[in-house]
Tab-separated table of C-alpha atoms in Angstrom:
chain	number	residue	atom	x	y	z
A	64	UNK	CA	0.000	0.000	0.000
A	65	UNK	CA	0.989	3.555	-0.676
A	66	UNK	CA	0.357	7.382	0.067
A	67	UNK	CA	1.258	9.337	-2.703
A	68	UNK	CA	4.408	9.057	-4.868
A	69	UNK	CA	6.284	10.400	-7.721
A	70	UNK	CA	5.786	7.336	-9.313
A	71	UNK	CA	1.922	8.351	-10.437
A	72	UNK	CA	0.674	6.168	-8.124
A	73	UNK	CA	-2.988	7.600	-6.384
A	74	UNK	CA	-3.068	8.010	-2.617
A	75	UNK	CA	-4.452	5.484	-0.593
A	76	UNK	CA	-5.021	2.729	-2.642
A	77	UNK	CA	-5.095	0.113	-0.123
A	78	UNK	CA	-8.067	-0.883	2.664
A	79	UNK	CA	-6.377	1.486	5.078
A	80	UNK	CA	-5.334	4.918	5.457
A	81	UNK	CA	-2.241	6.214	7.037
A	82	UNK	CA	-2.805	6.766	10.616
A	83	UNK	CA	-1.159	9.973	11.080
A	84	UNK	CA	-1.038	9.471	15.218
A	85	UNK	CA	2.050	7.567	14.305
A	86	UNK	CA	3.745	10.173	12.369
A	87	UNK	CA	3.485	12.603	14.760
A	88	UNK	CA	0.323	14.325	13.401
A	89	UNK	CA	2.123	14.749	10.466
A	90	UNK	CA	2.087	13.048	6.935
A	91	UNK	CA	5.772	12.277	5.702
A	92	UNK	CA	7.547	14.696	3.638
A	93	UNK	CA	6.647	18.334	3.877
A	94	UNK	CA	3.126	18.190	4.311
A	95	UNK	CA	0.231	18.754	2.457
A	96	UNK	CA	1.081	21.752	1.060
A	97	UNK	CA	1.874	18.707	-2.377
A	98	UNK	CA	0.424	15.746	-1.123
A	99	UNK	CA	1.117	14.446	-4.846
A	100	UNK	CA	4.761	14.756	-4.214
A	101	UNK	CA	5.088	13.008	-1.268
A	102	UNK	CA	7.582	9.997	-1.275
A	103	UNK	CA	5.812	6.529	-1.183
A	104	UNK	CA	5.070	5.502	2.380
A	105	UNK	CA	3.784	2.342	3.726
A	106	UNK	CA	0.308	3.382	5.235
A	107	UNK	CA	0.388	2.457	9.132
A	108	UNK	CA	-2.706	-0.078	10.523
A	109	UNK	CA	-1.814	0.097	14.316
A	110	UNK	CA	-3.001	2.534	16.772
A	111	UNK	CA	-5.886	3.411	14.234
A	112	UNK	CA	-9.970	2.689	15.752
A	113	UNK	CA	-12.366	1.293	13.755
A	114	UNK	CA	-15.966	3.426	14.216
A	115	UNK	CA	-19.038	1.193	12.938
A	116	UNK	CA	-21.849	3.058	12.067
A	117	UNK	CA	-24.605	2.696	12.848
A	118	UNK	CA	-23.936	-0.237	15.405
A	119	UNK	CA	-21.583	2.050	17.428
A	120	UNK	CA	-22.656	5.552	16.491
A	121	UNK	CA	-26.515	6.307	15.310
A	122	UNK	CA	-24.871	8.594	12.771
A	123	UNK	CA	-22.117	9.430	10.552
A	124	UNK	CA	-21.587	12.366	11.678
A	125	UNK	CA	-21.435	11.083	15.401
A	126	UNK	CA	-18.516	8.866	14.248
A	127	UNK	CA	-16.231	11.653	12.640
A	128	UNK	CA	-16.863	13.454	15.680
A	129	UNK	CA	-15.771	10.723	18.285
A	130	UNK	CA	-13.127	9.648	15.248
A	131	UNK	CA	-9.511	10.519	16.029
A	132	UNK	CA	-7.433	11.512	13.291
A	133	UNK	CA	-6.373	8.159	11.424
A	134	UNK	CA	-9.142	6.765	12.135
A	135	UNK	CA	-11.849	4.498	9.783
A	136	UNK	CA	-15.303	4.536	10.415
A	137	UNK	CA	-17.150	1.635	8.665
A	138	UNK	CA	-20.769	2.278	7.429
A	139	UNK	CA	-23.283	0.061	6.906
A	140	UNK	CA	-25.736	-0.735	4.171
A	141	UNK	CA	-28.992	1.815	4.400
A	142	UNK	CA	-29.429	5.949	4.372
A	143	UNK	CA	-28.078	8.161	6.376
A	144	UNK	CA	-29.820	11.327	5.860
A	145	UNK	CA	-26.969	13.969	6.949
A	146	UNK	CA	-24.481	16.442	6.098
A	147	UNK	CA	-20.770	15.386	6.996
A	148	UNK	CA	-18.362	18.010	7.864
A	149	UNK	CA	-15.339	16.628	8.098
A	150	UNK	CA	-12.112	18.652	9.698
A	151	UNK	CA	-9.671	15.602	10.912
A	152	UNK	CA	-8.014	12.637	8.395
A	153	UNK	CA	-10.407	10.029	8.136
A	154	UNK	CA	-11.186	6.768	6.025
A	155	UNK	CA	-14.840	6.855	5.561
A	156	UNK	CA	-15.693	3.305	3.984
A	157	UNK	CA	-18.631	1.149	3.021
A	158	UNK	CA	-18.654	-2.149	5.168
A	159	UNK	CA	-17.946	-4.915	2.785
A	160	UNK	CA	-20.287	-6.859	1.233
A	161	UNK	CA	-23.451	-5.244	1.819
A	162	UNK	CA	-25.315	-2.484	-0.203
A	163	UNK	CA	-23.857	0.588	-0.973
A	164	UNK	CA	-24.745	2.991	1.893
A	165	UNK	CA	-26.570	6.088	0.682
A	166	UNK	CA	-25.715	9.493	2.413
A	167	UNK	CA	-28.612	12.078	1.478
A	168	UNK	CA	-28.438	15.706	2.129
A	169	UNK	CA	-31.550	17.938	1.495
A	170	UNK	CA	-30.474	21.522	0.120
A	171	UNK	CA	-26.579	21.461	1.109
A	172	UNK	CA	-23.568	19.861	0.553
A	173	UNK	CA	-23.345	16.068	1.281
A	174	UNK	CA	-20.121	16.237	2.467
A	175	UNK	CA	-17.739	19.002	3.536
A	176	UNK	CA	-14.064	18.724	3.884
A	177	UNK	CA	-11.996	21.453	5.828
A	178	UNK	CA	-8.851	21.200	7.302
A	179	UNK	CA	-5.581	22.119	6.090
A	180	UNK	CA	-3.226	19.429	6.359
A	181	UNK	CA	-5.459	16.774	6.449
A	182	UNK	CA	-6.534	13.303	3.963
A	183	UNK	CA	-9.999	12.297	3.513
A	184	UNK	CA	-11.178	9.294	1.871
A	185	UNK	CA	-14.223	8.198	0.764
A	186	UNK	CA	-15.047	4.734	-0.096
A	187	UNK	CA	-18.080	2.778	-1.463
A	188	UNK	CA	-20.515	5.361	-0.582
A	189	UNK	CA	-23.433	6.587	-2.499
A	190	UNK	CA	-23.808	10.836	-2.065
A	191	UNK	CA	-27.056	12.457	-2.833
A	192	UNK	CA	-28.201	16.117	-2.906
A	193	UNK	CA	-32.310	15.493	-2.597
A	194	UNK	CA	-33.378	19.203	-3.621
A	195	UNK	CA	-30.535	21.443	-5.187
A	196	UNK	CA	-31.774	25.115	-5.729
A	197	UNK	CA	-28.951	26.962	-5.565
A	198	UNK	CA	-25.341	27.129	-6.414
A	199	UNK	CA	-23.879	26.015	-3.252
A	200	UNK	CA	-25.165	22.883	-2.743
A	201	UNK	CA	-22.267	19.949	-4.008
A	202	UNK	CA	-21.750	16.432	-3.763
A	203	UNK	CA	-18.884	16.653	-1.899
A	204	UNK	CA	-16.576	20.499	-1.687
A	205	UNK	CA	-13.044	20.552	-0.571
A	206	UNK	CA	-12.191	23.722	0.884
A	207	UNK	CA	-9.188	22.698	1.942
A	208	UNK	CA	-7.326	18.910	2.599
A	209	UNK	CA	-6.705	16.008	0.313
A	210	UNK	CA	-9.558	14.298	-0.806
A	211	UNK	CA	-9.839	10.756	-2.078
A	212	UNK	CA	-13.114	9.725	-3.571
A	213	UNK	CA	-13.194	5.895	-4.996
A	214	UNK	CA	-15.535	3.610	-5.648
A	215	UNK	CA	-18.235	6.308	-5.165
A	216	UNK	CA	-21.623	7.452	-6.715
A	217	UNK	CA	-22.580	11.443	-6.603
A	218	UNK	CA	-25.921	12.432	-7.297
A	219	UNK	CA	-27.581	15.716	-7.865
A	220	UNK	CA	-26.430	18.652	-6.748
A	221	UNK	CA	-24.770	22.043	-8.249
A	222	UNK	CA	-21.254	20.325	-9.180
A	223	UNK	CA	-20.888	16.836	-8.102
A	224	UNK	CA	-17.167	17.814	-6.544
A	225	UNK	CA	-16.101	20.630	-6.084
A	226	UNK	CA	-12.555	21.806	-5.000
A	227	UNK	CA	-11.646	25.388	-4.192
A	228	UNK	CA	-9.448	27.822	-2.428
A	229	UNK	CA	-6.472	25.124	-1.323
A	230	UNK	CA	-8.744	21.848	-1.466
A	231	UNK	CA	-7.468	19.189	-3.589
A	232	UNK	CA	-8.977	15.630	-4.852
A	233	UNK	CA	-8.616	12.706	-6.522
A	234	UNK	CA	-11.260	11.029	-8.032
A	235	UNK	CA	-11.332	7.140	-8.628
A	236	UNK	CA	-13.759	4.592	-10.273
A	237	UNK	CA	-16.357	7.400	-9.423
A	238	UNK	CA	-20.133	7.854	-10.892
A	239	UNK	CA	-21.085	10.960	-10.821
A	240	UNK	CA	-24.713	12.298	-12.918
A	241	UNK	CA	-27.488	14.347	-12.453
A	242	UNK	CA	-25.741	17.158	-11.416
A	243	UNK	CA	-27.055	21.236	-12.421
A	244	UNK	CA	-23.995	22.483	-13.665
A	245	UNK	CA	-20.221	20.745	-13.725
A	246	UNK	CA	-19.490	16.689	-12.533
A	247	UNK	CA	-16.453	18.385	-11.031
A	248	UNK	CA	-15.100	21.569	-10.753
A	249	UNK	CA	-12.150	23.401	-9.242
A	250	UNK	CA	-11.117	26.814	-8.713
A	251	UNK	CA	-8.400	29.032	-7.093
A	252	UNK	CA	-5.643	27.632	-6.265
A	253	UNK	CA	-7.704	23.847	-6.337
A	254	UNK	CA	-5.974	20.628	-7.983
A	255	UNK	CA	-7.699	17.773	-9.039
């Protein structure tokens, strides 16, 4: 498994993320400012929790907030009707084998990632923006952070992604439809 390399390699292509506890807080390298130059790093397993939603936490929400940085919360087939701000590195992944979970937002952003210095992924999850009347309601925005969505399904919404001011994604094996205006979109100083 790997973070992110010169080699062209994607971030985080295993079934764990890096648990940044054991670095300190701190990705390798010189931190986030590139996180697609970073030097290929074996992604860490202990020390990181497990959250299962909804067995452990009614919601996903609940879980990012109890989540430590590093952590994975595992969600389980059915909807979760919510908007996730997320602020810390997480790994927010389907449980396997089930249904893809569906995370529905009505009139805002499904999910919302903040936090400079920080890796989010997204895995197996189906996003869905239930009444979109204005411009500002997304998929998922990156304001700031590393973003990883694989495996994933966006639905509705103004964009489907959408990556501004320092935010930064990578998008993998990824539906996205149905949105108003642009699948995904980036502005400022955004990369995808």
């Amino acid at each position: 498994e790997r973070l992110v390399g010169n080699s062209g390699h994607p971030p985080c292509m295993g079934n764990q993320m890096c648990c940044d506890r054991q670095l300190g807080g701190k990705l390798p390298g010189d931190v986030p400012s590139d996180p697609w130059a970073f030097p290929l790093v074996p992604l860490q397993q202990t020390g990181c929790a497990e959250l299962l939603v909804p067995s452990q936490y009614p919601s996903i929400s609940k879980a990012i907030t109890a989540a430590n940085s590093g952590d994975r919360i595992v969600v389980s087939p059915g909807r979760y009707n919510e908007q996730l701000h997320v602020a810390k590195s997480v790994h927010i992944v389907a449980e396997r084998g089930g249904a893809m979970p569906i995370v529905e937002s009505s009139s805002s952003t499904a999910v919302f990632v903040d936090g400079e210095a920080i890796v989010v992924r997204l895995s197996g999850i189906k996003f869905r923006v239930l009444d979109c009347r204005g411009n500002f309601d997304h998929g998922i925005e990156s304001k700031s952070g590393f973003v990883v969505i694989e495996d994933c399904e966006i639905l509705g919404g103004h964009r489907g992604v959408f990556v501004y001011h320092t935010g930064q994604a990578m998008v993998l094996r990824t539906i996205i439809k149905n949105c108003k205006d642009h699948g995904v979109f980036g502005k400022d100083s955004a990369r995808l």
